[in-house]
C-alpha cells in the first residue's frame, strides 16, 4: 500500500513538478473523506494545470476529488477510490465583474465571504447565505448543492448560475452558458454541476447574475408558538398573501434550544448592505430572548423602504395574532444578524453540537408539513433520539437526529429511523437524502434511500462527462 | 412514404390522427423562423403511451422523429429538417392538475401558455413565462426552447418555473425526472432537458410553478427623442438596481409600424419608447415608478406616461405583443434575431445594429427585452429575392458576431434550432462540442430525435449525424 501511494506521488511529481503537489501523511490526512486518505494533494493554480492533472489521472486511472475549504466533504457516499485530492483554493480570483450588468465570473476556489465583500462595495451580493459562510468557497457551495435561507426570495443557485467552465473527464476545458443573464445557447450543462459532488467535472469558473443587496433597514421577525400547528397556520397565511419575505423558516423547539445555547464557531461576516460598515468579522451576539427553547418559531427577514417595512410589520403582526402566536418580535438591523447568522449556520451548529448528528434533507410540498412533522417526530421518539428540524417556506426540511452520546446502540437506532424516514418520504412522493451521517451509518446506507427511477439517466450523464470514472467515484450514489 | 408504412402508423393511432398527403404536410413545413423542412408524416398522439408507441415504430423503420407544439418557434426547432415523423402535441392539451395550495400545475405539452394563466387566474395565480406568442404557443414548446418573454426580467425564463417532466426517450422508454416540489437529489435532469430543443427526449407532461398575481402593477411609457437616451436609461435603471418586472424598448421605426396597425397611442415622432412595468406591494410599486421616472427624466425623456387603468395598460402591451404582426404588413418576410449582450453595452450595440443596417441596405427595427439585454433586431426582406435574403442573413450574422464579441450570446430565448447552428462555433470550442455531443448521444445515440438542430452541420466541430432518407424540402426558402 505504501509503495502504491508513494509511487502515485512520485509519478505525479515527475509529471507535474513538485510545486503543486505534496504527499506527506499529515497533509494528506487533512483531505480525508469518510476516513479515506488520498496519496497526494495537488494544488493547481490555473485551469491548465487542473486539465493536466486530470489528463494524468485519466491516463493512470487514478481517482480525483476536488475540494475548496473542505467544510462539506462529509456530504455524499464514501468514495469507492480516492488517490489524489485536488485543492482548488489557489484558483481564487474574481475574473470579471460588471456591476452595471449585475454579472460576475469567479474562480471556483474563491471564498464566498470574500466575493460578497467585493460585491457589497457596489451594493450588490450573491444570495448564497450558506453554512460555514466565512470559510466556504463558491465552487464547494455549488458542487455540494447546499441551499440558503434566502432561497425563499432569490431561489437556489440554479436560478442565478448563468455559466461555468470546468475540466471534463478527458482533461479538456469546457464551458456552458455564458456571462449574460438570459441565454439559451446550447445545453445548460452548468446546471448539472450543482450538487454533483465533484463527480462530473472539476469546476474552474462560475458565472452568476448578482443582485442588489437588501436596502439598509432590513428587518427580522420571529413569532413563537406552543405547537407546530400555529407556525404552520402563519406560514400559510403569509404564503397566500402578497408579502415576499427574503427568508421564511420554521424552527422546531429543539433547534431553538441549540440556537440559544450556542454561538457558531464560524465568524459572522457582512452579508446585507447594512452590515457593510462593520468590516471586522466578529462572533455573533447572543440570541437573547428571540428564540424560546420550548416553542416552535417562524422566522422571516424582509427589506425595503420605510413604507414597505411598515407594511410588513403591520401584516405580519396581524397574521401572527390571527395564528395565536404566543409571542412575536421585530428585530432591528442590530439584532437581526444574531438570528440570521444562526439560521444560516443551522447545519454547522448541529454538527458542532453532536459530531454524530444525522441530517436529512427532505423535499416535499409545503401542504404536507403538518402530517410529516408529526410522523418524523414519532419516528425519532420511537428510536429514543433527540431531533431538531428547520423547514423552509418552499418545501425543504432539514431534519436532524441527535444521538447524544453516540455509541453503537444509537447508531443502530439511527439506521433504523433512517429506513423509516426514507419510507415515509417516499410514500409522500417526496425525496429524502442523508446529508450528514456518522461514517458507520454512511457506508451501510444508500444516502438516497431507494434509488430513483431516473438513476439510469444520471449514470449515462456521468459516463458522458467522465468516461473513465475518475471523478469522485462512488461519491454520488452507490451505483457509480 | 409508402402506404404500408403509413398504415402501420394509422393502425396504432387511428386514421384521423395521421396526415401524409403533400397538401396536408405543407402546413407543417414551416414555423415562425425563415427556415423550412417538411415531414413525411404527421401524427397527433393523445396519450404518452401513444407517443412511446409511435417513437418505437419510427425507430423500427429508422425514421427521424420531431416534436412540435403550435409551430410558433423562431429558430426552426420544430421543423423536420431531414423529414420523418412529426409528432404534433395539439391533442395532448389538458391541464391535469391545478394545486392552488402549493402553486403547481401539471399540464400536457399541448396546453397553450395563455390558457394555463386563464385557468389559474381565478385563484390569484398565473404562469410567469409570457412569450409574445403566448396566446398560441404551447407549454411543451416553451419547455423545449426554454422560452422567455417580457416579464422574465423579474421572474425568470421557463426553466425557472419547471419542476418535473415526463419524457419519452428515443427508444420509447417513458421516464420521469424532477418532482412536484422541484428539489430532487442528484443531477438536475429537469434543468438539462428544459431548453434541449427536443434533441434529447420528447416531453409528454410538465409540472410548473405558478406565480401569485401581484397586488399592484404600474405600467409606464417613457418617450425619448433619441435612441441613445432610451438606451442609457435602461443602463441606468439596471445599474441602480431598480428591478422592474419588464423593460421593453421599441425604436421609432418599429413603433410607427405598430401605431399604424394597432393605434395604442405611441407618439409617431419619437425616436424610441420604453415600456416599463413594476409590480409588487402597493408600497413598493409607487417608489419604483418614481425612481424610473426620475432616471428617465435624467436622460431627457420627453415624457413619461403612467397607464391610468387596466384598459390602458392592456392596450400598451397589445402594441408590444403584436409588433411582429405589424411588421408583417411592411414586407413579405422578416428575420428576427435574438442575440444577448451585457446590459451595460446596450447603447453601443444599438448604434452598431444601425450601422450594419446601413452597410447592407436594410432598415433594421428594434423591439426587444432591453432590461435583460436580449436584442431582437428585425431585418425585413423578400424571400423571393434570393440575393436580398442572403444579404439579410449576412447582416444578421454580423450582428450576432458583435454580440459574442462584447461577451454576449447567440440566443436569449428563441433557441439555436437549425437557424443558428452554424454560428455555434462563435461561442463554443471543439472540446465544448465534444462534451455536448457525448451528452446528446447519451440520450439520443442515433440522432433519431430532432436531427440537424443545435450542432453545426459543417465539418470540424460537432458533425452530428444526420439521416438523409428524406429530402422533401430544401433547407432554405
Tab-separated table of C-alpha atoms in Angstrom, chain A residues 358 360 375-376 378-385 399 401 403 407-425 434 437-438 440-442 444-446 449:
chain	number	residue	atom	x	y	z
A	358	UNK	CA	-27.559	12.712	11.239
A	360	UNK	CA	-31.708	14.532	6.312
A	375	UNK	CA	-44.613	11.392	11.618
A	376	UNK	CA	-40.967	12.482	11.754
A	378	UNK	CA	-42.906	9.798	16.038
A	379	UNK	CA	-40.067	8.011	14.257
A	380	UNK	CA	-37.443	9.851	16.294
A	381	UNK	CA	-39.323	9.353	19.565
A	382	UNK	CA	-39.731	5.644	18.938
A	383	UNK	CA	-35.982	5.385	18.358
A	384	UNK	CA	-35.435	7.396	21.545
A	385	UNK	CA	-33.398	10.015	19.699
A	399	UNK	CA	-34.466	17.021	9.891
A	401	UNK	CA	-31.349	13.101	14.659
A	403	UNK	CA	-27.663	10.888	19.188
A	407	UNK	CA	-22.457	4.753	20.511
A	408	UNK	CA	-23.065	1.521	18.615
A	409	UNK	CA	-26.536	1.281	20.051
A	410	UNK	CA	-27.572	4.776	18.957
A	411	UNK	CA	-26.052	4.181	15.512
A	412	UNK	CA	-28.235	1.100	15.172
A	413	UNK	CA	-31.288	3.118	16.168
A	414	UNK	CA	-30.349	5.946	13.782
A	415	UNK	CA	-30.064	3.422	10.941
A	416	UNK	CA	-33.476	2.025	11.783
A	417	UNK	CA	-35.017	5.504	11.917
A	418	UNK	CA	-33.327	6.388	8.604
A	419	UNK	CA	-35.041	3.474	6.886
A	420	UNK	CA	-38.391	4.610	8.277
A	421	UNK	CA	-37.788	8.202	7.196
A	422	UNK	CA	-36.932	7.138	3.654
A	423	UNK	CA	-40.132	5.076	3.545
A	424	UNK	CA	-42.222	7.906	4.954
A	425	UNK	CA	-40.955	10.480	2.462
A	434	UNK	CA	-28.922	11.688	4.081
A	437	UNK	CA	-24.251	10.955	8.894
A	438	UNK	CA	-21.708	9.245	11.116
A	440	UNK	CA	-20.566	3.995	10.440
A	441	UNK	CA	-24.005	4.721	9.018
A	442	UNK	CA	-22.882	6.265	5.774
A	444	UNK	CA	-24.022	0.922	5.029
A	445	UNK	CA	-26.899	3.013	3.780
A	446	UNK	CA	-27.568	4.445	0.366
A	449	UNK	CA	-32.845	5.630	0.339
